[in-house]
PDB file of C-alpha atoms in Angstrom:
ATOM      1  CA  MET X 132     -84.595  88.867 -53.405  1.00  0.00           C
ATOM      2  CA  ASN X 133     -81.834  90.643 -55.267  1.00  0.00           C
ATOM      3  CA  GLU X 134     -81.902  94.425 -55.130  1.00  0.00           C
ATOM      4  CA  LEU X 135     -82.339  94.886 -58.886  1.00  0.00           C
ATOM      5  CA  TYR X 136     -85.409  92.655 -59.059  1.00  0.00           C
ATOM      6  CA  ALA X 137     -86.951  94.208 -55.935  1.00  0.00           C
ATOM      7  CA  ILE X 138     -86.532  97.664 -57.495  1.00  0.00           C
ATOM      8  CA  LEU X 139     -87.972  96.596 -60.868  1.00  0.00           C
ATOM      9  CA  PHE X 140     -91.027  94.753 -59.525  1.00  0.00           C
ATOM     10  CA  GLY X 141     -91.585  97.440 -56.891  1.00  0.00           C
ATOM     11  CA  PHE X 142     -91.528 100.010 -59.671  1.00  0.00           C
ATOM     12  CA  ILE X 143     -94.219  98.078 -61.568  1.00  0.00           C
ATOM     13  CA  THR X 144     -96.323  97.822 -58.392  1.00  0.00           C
ATOM     14  CA  LEU X 145     -96.058 101.506 -57.506  1.00  0.00           C
ATOM     15  CA  LEU X 146     -96.787 102.535 -61.105  1.00  0.00           C
ATOM     16  CA  GLY X 147     -99.930 100.412 -61.076  1.00  0.00           C
ATOM     17  CA  GLY X 148    -101.067 101.755 -57.702  1.00  0.00           C
ATOM     18  CA  VAL X 149    -100.544 105.434 -58.510  1.00  0.00           C
ATOM     19  CA  THR X 150    -102.177 105.247 -61.945  1.00  0.00           C
ATOM     20  CA  THR X 151    -105.128 103.296 -60.521  1.00  0.00           C
ATOM     21  CA  ALA X 152    -105.641 106.165 -58.098  1.00  0.00           C
ATOM     22  CA  ILE X 153    -105.426 108.991 -60.637  1.00  0.00           C
ATOM     23  CA  TYR X 154    -107.218 107.646 -63.743  1.00  0.00           C
ATOM     24  CA  ARG X 155    -110.893 108.524 -64.270  1.00  0.00           C
ATOM     25  CA  ASP X 156    -112.132 105.989 -66.852  1.00  0.00           C
ATOM     26  CA  PRO X 157    -113.175 102.709 -65.128  1.00  0.00           C
ATOM     27  CA  PHE X 158    -111.566 100.517 -67.824  1.00  0.00           C
ATOM     28  CA  ASP X 159    -108.254 102.366 -67.493  1.00  0.00           C
ATOM     29  CA  LYS X 160    -108.475 101.852 -63.745  1.00  0.00           C
ATOM     30  CA  LEU X 161    -109.065  98.118 -64.151  1.00  0.00           C
ATOM     31  CA  ILE X 162    -106.110  97.782 -66.537  1.00  0.00           C
ATOM     32  CA  SER X 163    -103.863  99.580 -64.049  1.00  0.00           C
ATOM     33  CA  LEU X 164    -105.186  97.339 -61.273  1.00  0.00           C
ATOM     34  CA  SER X 165    -104.131  94.325 -63.330  1.00  0.00           C
ATOM     35  CA  LEU X 166    -100.670  95.909 -63.586  1.00  0.00           C
ATOM     36  CA  LEU X 167    -100.597  96.282 -59.788  1.00  0.00           C
ATOM     37  CA  ALA X 168    -101.487  92.606 -59.329  1.00  0.00           C
ATOM     38  CA  ALA X 169     -98.764  91.659 -61.822  1.00  0.00           C
ATOM     39  CA  GLY X 170     -96.162  93.424 -59.689  1.00  0.00           C
ATOM     40  CA  ILE X 171     -97.317  91.662 -56.495  1.00  0.00           C
ATOM     41  CA  PHE X 172     -96.864  88.027 -57.524  1.00  0.00           C
ATOM     42  CA  PRO X 173     -93.011  87.838 -57.747  1.00  0.00           C
ATOM     43  CA  PHE X 174     -92.813  88.987 -54.105  1.00  0.00           C
ATOM     44  CA  ILE X 175     -95.233  86.249 -53.006  1.00  0.00           C
ATOM     45  CA  VAL X 176     -93.408  83.508 -54.936  1.00  0.00           C
ATOM     46  CA  ASP X 177     -89.988  84.682 -53.763  1.00  0.00           C
ATOM     47  CA  ARG X 178     -90.946  84.117 -50.092  1.00  0.00           C
ATOM     48  CA  GLY X 179     -91.942  80.545 -50.971  1.00  0.00           C
ATOM     49  CA  TYR X 180     -95.743  80.759 -50.714  1.00  0.00           C
ATOM     50  CA  VAL X 181     -96.518  79.063 -54.010  1.00  0.00           C
ATOM     51  CA  ASP X 182     -99.974  77.874 -52.950  1.00  0.00           C
ATOM     52  CA  VAL X 183    -100.980  81.373 -51.865  1.00  0.00           C
ATOM     53  CA  ALA X 184     -99.788  82.699 -55.223  1.00  0.00           C
ATOM     54  CA  ALA X 185    -101.860  80.102 -57.107  1.00  0.00           C
ATOM     55  CA  ALA X 186    -104.969  80.876 -55.051  1.00  0.00           C
ATOM     56  CA  ALA X 187    -104.555  84.643 -55.420  1.00  0.00           C
ATOM     57  CA  ALA X 188    -103.926  84.321 -59.165  1.00  0.00           C
ATOM     58  CA  LEU X 189    -107.165  82.404 -59.608  1.00  0.00           C
ATOM     59  CA  ILE X 190    -109.198  84.706 -57.351  1.00  0.00           C
ATOM     60  CA  ALA X 191    -107.966  88.140 -58.515  1.00  0.00           C
ATOM     61  CA  PRO X 192    -109.737  87.960 -61.957  1.00  0.00           C
ATOM     62  CA  LEU X 193    -113.005  87.125 -60.198  1.00  0.00           C
ATOM     63  CA  GLY X 194    -113.008  90.505 -58.474  1.00  0.00           C
ATOM     64  CA  THR X 195    -112.368  92.214 -61.803  1.00  0.00           C
ATOM     65  CA  ILE X 196    -115.228  90.302 -63.430  1.00  0.00           C
ATOM     66  CA  PHE X 197    -117.601  91.258 -60.598  1.00  0.00           C
ATOM     67  CA  THR X 198    -116.588  94.891 -61.026  1.00  0.00           C
ATOM     68  CA  LEU X 199    -117.127  94.633 -64.791  1.00  0.00           C
ATOM     69  CA  MET X 200    -120.753  93.680 -64.145  1.00  0.00           C
ATOM     70  CA  VAL X 201    -121.288  97.177 -62.730  1.00  0.00           C
ATOM     71  CA  CYS X 202    -119.365  98.762 -65.628  1.00  0.00           C
ATOM     72  CA  ARG X 203    -121.503  96.934 -68.196  1.00  0.00           C
ATOM     73  CA  ARG X 204    -124.711  97.990 -66.492  1.00  0.00           C
ATOM     74  CA  ARG X 205    -123.561 101.610 -66.302  1.00  0.00           C
ATOM     75  CA  ALA X 206    -122.536 101.645 -69.995  1.00  0.00           C
ATOM     76  CA  ARG X 207    -125.935 100.217 -70.941  1.00  0.00           C
ATOM     77  CA  ASP X 208    -127.939 102.682 -68.875  1.00  0.00           C
ATOM     78  CA  ALA X 209    -125.977 105.791 -69.839  1.00  0.00           C
TER      79      ALA X 209
ATOM     80  CA  MET W 134     -79.428  84.801 -63.740  1.00  0.00           C
ATOM     81  CA  ILE W 135     -79.102  86.925 -66.878  1.00  0.00           C
ATOM     82  CA  ALA W 136     -82.426  85.550 -68.173  1.00  0.00           C
ATOM     83  CA  LEU W 137     -84.293  86.793 -65.092  1.00  0.00           C
ATOM     84  CA  ALA W 138     -82.764  90.264 -65.456  1.00  0.00           C
ATOM     85  CA  VAL W 139     -83.783  90.450 -69.131  1.00  0.00           C
ATOM     86  CA  VAL W 140     -87.353  89.366 -68.375  1.00  0.00           C
ATOM     87  CA  ALA W 141     -87.703  91.786 -65.433  1.00  0.00           C
ATOM     88  CA  ILE W 142     -86.374  94.737 -67.443  1.00  0.00           C
ATOM     89  CA  ILE W 143     -88.784  93.906 -70.300  1.00  0.00           C
ATOM     90  CA  ALA W 144     -91.660  93.816 -67.796  1.00  0.00           C
ATOM     91  CA  ALA W 145     -90.751  97.240 -66.377  1.00  0.00           C
ATOM     92  CA  LEU W 146     -90.357  98.828 -69.832  1.00  0.00           C
ATOM     93  CA  GLU W 147     -93.696  97.498 -71.045  1.00  0.00           C
ATOM     94  CA  ALA W 148     -95.352  98.678 -67.816  1.00  0.00           C
ATOM     95  CA  VAL W 149     -94.154 102.182 -68.700  1.00  0.00           C
ATOM     96  CA  ARG W 150     -95.641 101.755 -72.178  1.00  0.00           C
ATOM     97  CA  VAL W 151     -98.993 100.661 -70.702  1.00  0.00           C
ATOM     98  CA  VAL W 152     -99.135 103.880 -68.699  1.00  0.00           C
ATOM     99  CA  ALA W 153     -97.912 106.107 -71.540  1.00  0.00           C
ATOM    100  CA  GLU W 154    -100.503 104.850 -74.048  1.00  0.00           C
ATOM    101  CA  ARG W 155    -103.630 107.030 -74.220  1.00  0.00           C
ATOM    102  CA  ASN W 156    -106.064 104.745 -76.069  1.00  0.00           C
ATOM    103  CA  THR W 157    -107.740 102.167 -73.804  1.00  0.00           C
ATOM    104  CA  MET W 158    -107.775  99.295 -76.285  1.00  0.00           C
ATOM    105  CA  ARG W 159    -104.131  99.797 -77.284  1.00  0.00           C
ATOM    106  CA  LYS W 160    -103.110  99.315 -73.642  1.00  0.00           C
ATOM    107  CA  LEU W 161    -104.188  95.667 -73.651  1.00  0.00           C
ATOM    108  CA  PRO W 162    -101.418  94.128 -75.859  1.00  0.00           C
ATOM    109  CA  TYR W 163     -98.779  95.770 -73.678  1.00  0.00           C
ATOM    110  CA  LEU W 164    -100.580  94.415 -70.609  1.00  0.00           C
ATOM    111  CA  ASN W 165    -100.386  90.952 -72.143  1.00  0.00           C
ATOM    112  CA  VAL W 166     -96.641  91.393 -72.647  1.00  0.00           C
ATOM    113  CA  VAL W 167     -96.302  92.309 -68.958  1.00  0.00           C
ATOM    114  CA  SER W 168     -98.279  89.200 -67.983  1.00  0.00           C
ATOM    115  CA  PHE W 169     -96.082  86.915 -70.088  1.00  0.00           C
ATOM    116  CA  ALA W 170     -92.914  88.469 -68.659  1.00  0.00           C
ATOM    117  CA  ILE W 171     -94.185  88.100 -65.079  1.00  0.00           C
ATOM    118  CA  THR W 172     -95.068  84.453 -65.755  1.00  0.00           C
ATOM    119  CA  GLY W 173     -91.528  83.790 -66.984  1.00  0.00           C
ATOM    120  CA  SER W 174     -89.986  85.575 -64.040  1.00  0.00           C
ATOM    121  CA  LEU W 175     -92.099  83.553 -61.580  1.00  0.00           C
ATOM    122  CA  MET W 176     -90.706  80.353 -63.036  1.00  0.00           C
ATOM    123  CA  LEU W 177     -87.126  81.670 -63.039  1.00  0.00           C
ATOM    124  CA  LEU W 178     -87.311  83.022 -59.462  1.00  0.00           C
ATOM    125  CA  LEU W 179     -88.094  79.704 -57.747  1.00  0.00           C
ATOM    126  CA  PRO W 180     -87.189  76.565 -59.734  1.00  0.00           C
ATOM    127  CA  HIS W 181     -89.465  74.103 -57.953  1.00  0.00           C
ATOM    128  CA  PRO W 182     -92.008  71.609 -59.343  1.00  0.00           C
ATOM    129  CA  LEU W 183     -94.926  73.317 -57.607  1.00  0.00           C
ATOM    130  CA  THR W 184     -94.097  76.696 -59.119  1.00  0.00           C
ATOM    131  CA  ILE W 185     -95.362  75.558 -62.505  1.00  0.00           C
ATOM    132  CA  LEU W 186     -98.839  75.271 -60.962  1.00  0.00           C
ATOM    133  CA  ALA W 187     -98.738  78.871 -59.814  1.00  0.00           C
ATOM    134  CA  CYS W 188     -97.396  79.936 -63.232  1.00  0.00           C
ATOM    135  CA  ALA W 189    -100.232  78.152 -65.031  1.00  0.00           C
ATOM    136  CA  ALA W 190    -102.794  79.670 -62.650  1.00  0.00           C
ATOM    137  CA  TYR W 191    -101.432  83.178 -63.130  1.00  0.00           C
ATOM    138  CA  PHE W 192    -101.239  82.765 -66.915  1.00  0.00           C
ATOM    139  CA  VAL W 193    -104.838  81.566 -67.194  1.00  0.00           C
ATOM    140  CA  GLY W 194    -106.091  84.195 -64.765  1.00  0.00           C
ATOM    141  CA  SER W 195    -104.414  87.184 -66.399  1.00  0.00           C
ATOM    142  CA  THR W 196    -105.496  86.143 -69.896  1.00  0.00           C
ATOM    143  CA  LEU W 197    -109.075  85.679 -68.693  1.00  0.00           C
ATOM    144  CA  GLU W 198    -109.002  89.117 -67.063  1.00  0.00           C
ATOM    145  CA  SER W 199    -107.746  90.861 -70.217  1.00  0.00           C
ATOM    146  CA  ASN W 200    -110.343  89.069 -72.340  1.00  0.00           C
ATOM    147  CA  ALA W 201    -113.119  90.038 -69.934  1.00  0.00           C
ATOM    148  CA  ILE W 202    -112.093  93.704 -70.024  1.00  0.00           C
ATOM    149  CA  ALA W 203    -111.903  93.766 -73.845  1.00  0.00           C
ATOM    150  CA  SER W 204    -115.210  91.923 -74.242  1.00  0.00           C
ATOM    151  CA  THR W 205    -117.059  94.224 -71.870  1.00  0.00           C
ATOM    152  CA  TRP W 206    -115.593  97.347 -73.458  1.00  0.00           C
ATOM    153  CA  SER W 207    -116.585  96.445 -77.011  1.00  0.00           C
ATOM    154  CA  GLY W 208    -119.986  95.032 -76.053  1.00  0.00           C
ATOM    155  CA  GLY W 209    -120.910  98.073 -73.983  1.00  0.00           C
ATOM    156  CA  ILE W 210    -120.030 100.505 -76.750  1.00  0.00           C
ATOM    157  CA  ARG W 211    -121.884  98.534 -79.433  1.00  0.00           C
ATOM    158  CA  LYS W 212    -125.050  98.299 -77.352  1.00  0.00           C
ATOM    159  CA  HIS W 213    -124.854 101.968 -76.591  1.00  0.00           C
ATOM    160  CA  GLU W 214    -124.770 103.050 -80.245  1.00  0.00           C
TER     161      GLU W 214
ATOM    162  CA  MET D  80     -87.467  96.564 -43.240  1.00  0.00           C
ATOM    163  CA  THR D  81     -87.908  94.210 -46.125  1.00  0.00           C
ATOM    164  CA  PRO D  82     -88.992  95.664 -49.489  1.00  0.00           C
ATOM    165  CA  GLU D  83     -92.358  93.930 -49.150  1.00  0.00           C
ATOM    166  CA  TYR D  84     -93.079  95.830 -45.916  1.00  0.00           C
ATOM    167  CA  LEU D  85     -92.205  99.259 -47.360  1.00  0.00           C
ATOM    168  CA  LEU D  86     -94.133  98.597 -50.563  1.00  0.00           C
ATOM    169  CA  GLY D  87     -97.161  97.373 -48.617  1.00  0.00           C
ATOM    170  CA  LEU D  88     -97.189 100.485 -46.426  1.00  0.00           C
ATOM    171  CA  ALA D  89     -96.897 102.748 -49.487  1.00  0.00           C
ATOM    172  CA  LEU D  90     -99.804 100.958 -51.171  1.00  0.00           C
ATOM    173  CA  LEU D  91    -101.909 101.203 -47.996  1.00  0.00           C
ATOM    174  CA  VAL D  92    -101.369 104.976 -47.799  1.00  0.00           C
ATOM    175  CA  ILE D  93    -101.996 105.565 -51.537  1.00  0.00           C
ATOM    176  CA  GLY D  94    -105.107 103.414 -51.591  1.00  0.00           C
ATOM    177  CA  THR D  95    -106.594 104.865 -48.420  1.00  0.00           C
ATOM    178  CA  ILE D  96    -106.165 108.453 -49.635  1.00  0.00           C
ATOM    179  CA  ALA D  97    -107.509 107.575 -53.099  1.00  0.00           C
ATOM    180  CA  SER D  98    -110.499 105.772 -51.631  1.00  0.00           C
ATOM    181  CA  ALA D  99    -111.351 108.503 -49.136  1.00  0.00           C
ATOM    182  CA  PHE D 100    -110.993 111.429 -51.564  1.00  0.00           C
ATOM    183  CA  PRO D 101    -111.664 110.072 -55.087  1.00  0.00           C
ATOM    184  CA  ARG D 102    -111.595 112.250 -58.178  1.00  0.00           C
ATOM    185  CA  ASP D 103    -115.106 111.211 -59.265  1.00  0.00           C
ATOM    186  CA  LYS D 104    -117.359 110.896 -56.254  1.00  0.00           C
ATOM    187  CA  ASP D 105    -119.375 107.845 -57.270  1.00  0.00           C
ATOM    188  CA  TYR D 106    -119.565 104.297 -55.963  1.00  0.00           C
ATOM    189  CA  LEU D 107    -117.689 102.572 -58.788  1.00  0.00           C
ATOM    190  CA  THR D 108    -114.556 104.705 -58.406  1.00  0.00           C
ATOM    191  CA  ARG D 109    -114.457 104.061 -54.673  1.00  0.00           C
ATOM    192  CA  LEU D 110    -115.020 100.327 -55.207  1.00  0.00           C
ATOM    193  CA  ILE D 111    -112.078 100.060 -57.625  1.00  0.00           C
ATOM    194  CA  ASN D 112    -109.847 102.212 -55.412  1.00  0.00           C
ATOM    195  CA  LEU D 113    -110.689  99.965 -52.462  1.00  0.00           C
ATOM    196  CA  GLU D 114    -108.753  97.113 -54.115  1.00  0.00           C
ATOM    197  CA  ILE D 115    -105.427  98.946 -53.721  1.00  0.00           C
ATOM    198  CA  PRO D 116    -105.240  98.734 -49.873  1.00  0.00           C
ATOM    199  CA  GLY D 117    -106.237  95.071 -50.176  1.00  0.00           C
ATOM    200  CA  PHE D 118    -103.089  94.288 -52.096  1.00  0.00           C
ATOM    201  CA  GLY D 119    -101.071  96.475 -49.706  1.00  0.00           C
ATOM    202  CA  LEU D 120    -102.398  94.535 -46.713  1.00  0.00           C
ATOM    203  CA  LEU D 121    -101.516  91.305 -48.537  1.00  0.00           C
ATOM    204  CA  LEU D 122     -97.911  92.501 -48.843  1.00  0.00           C
ATOM    205  CA  VAL D 123     -97.701  93.516 -45.159  1.00  0.00           C
ATOM    206  CA  MET D 124     -99.038  90.091 -44.105  1.00  0.00           C
ATOM    207  CA  LEU D 125     -96.456  88.546 -46.425  1.00  0.00           C
ATOM    208  CA  SER D 126     -93.595  90.369 -44.708  1.00  0.00           C
ATOM    209  CA  TYR D 127     -94.651  88.972 -41.305  1.00  0.00           C
ATOM    210  CA  ASP D 128     -94.800  85.338 -42.629  1.00  0.00           C
ATOM    211  CA  GLU D 129     -98.393  84.735 -41.558  1.00  0.00           C
ATOM    212  CA  ALA D 130     -99.284  81.901 -43.905  1.00  0.00           C
ATOM    213  CA  LEU D 131    -102.804  81.156 -42.675  1.00  0.00           C
ATOM    214  CA  ALA D 132    -103.825  84.835 -42.579  1.00  0.00           C
ATOM    215  CA  LEU D 133    -102.418  85.300 -46.082  1.00  0.00           C
ATOM    216  CA  PHE D 134    -104.339  82.344 -47.469  1.00  0.00           C
ATOM    217  CA  THR D 135    -107.601  83.331 -45.793  1.00  0.00           C
ATOM    218  CA  PHE D 136    -107.353  86.977 -46.836  1.00  0.00           C
ATOM    219  CA  ALA D 137    -106.566  86.078 -50.460  1.00  0.00           C
ATOM    220  CA  GLY D 138    -109.566  83.783 -50.561  1.00  0.00           C
ATOM    221  CA  VAL D 139    -112.149  85.909 -48.816  1.00  0.00           C
ATOM    222  CA  SER D 140    -111.457  89.410 -50.176  1.00  0.00           C
ATOM    223  CA  VAL D 141    -113.463  88.689 -53.342  1.00  0.00           C
ATOM    224  CA  ILE D 142    -116.624  88.135 -51.290  1.00  0.00           C
ATOM    225  CA  THR D 143    -116.442  91.768 -50.136  1.00  0.00           C
ATOM    226  CA  THR D 144    -116.385  92.937 -53.764  1.00  0.00           C
ATOM    227  CA  PHE D 145    -119.297  90.633 -54.609  1.00  0.00           C
ATOM    228  CA  VAL D 146    -121.398  91.939 -51.707  1.00  0.00           C
ATOM    229  CA  PHE D 147    -120.724  95.553 -52.710  1.00  0.00           C
ATOM    230  CA  VAL D 148    -121.656  94.792 -56.330  1.00  0.00           C
ATOM    231  CA  ARG D 149    -124.931  93.230 -55.218  1.00  0.00           C
ATOM    232  CA  VAL D 150    -125.725  96.234 -53.023  1.00  0.00           C
ATOM    233  CA  MET D 151    -124.998  98.623 -55.908  1.00  0.00           C
ATOM    234  CA  GLU D 152    -127.265  96.618 -58.205  1.00  0.00           C
ATOM    235  CA  LYS D 153    -130.056  96.663 -55.638  1.00  0.00           C
ATOM    236  CA  ARG D 154    -129.900 100.378 -55.015  1.00  0.00           C
ATOM    237  CA  GLY D 155    -129.316 101.432 -58.641  1.00  0.00           C
ATOM    238  CA  ILE D 156    -126.274 103.148 -60.077  1.00  0.00           C
ATOM    239  CA  PRO D 157    -125.848 106.855 -59.239  1.00  0.00           C
TER     240      PRO D 157
END
């Protein structure tokens, strides 16, 4: 990968990782986690693993939806 | 290769705007812009017939994720009030 | 020393620290922070060109989240 693109997508990934760690609201954390996943995929496709990228892109929202089940229950109880 | 540079720079700028926005709901349109830019950059990085499958999968998955977050946020607040 | 390797190591360190010492000490924060080292490990596996490990890890890591969500629903939310 060219240096410019590695720096740009790595910047997106690091921004998503750091803000996921420091936010306190669960919805802000999930949005930052989506940003982190968005920075990962160009690295996977650039090495040529297109099938892994397709599988990970279909499976990553499932983890978010499972986590949202806990968020919904906590918002209802509180 | 100028198209890939434009799309990548747009993605990085909108990622900064996602982080700089304070309101949770106003973050989501910028997150959608990042998803569209990443989808375009995936297609421009590896011009191969199978890449379009990964692009479609990522597009559907990221849109579904944003919709799930927005739906849960609004539904939880309305039930709470 | 590819950019994937350095980025994966940085994400592993950030996610491990954030998951061990979270800002809010409840289960949901730790569960969301636990996704960061998962993506970091995915990037490290990517830099070593382990295709089968990559595919298996991308497919199975959601089951961990699902099991934790079920345990949190059984025990009640703190």
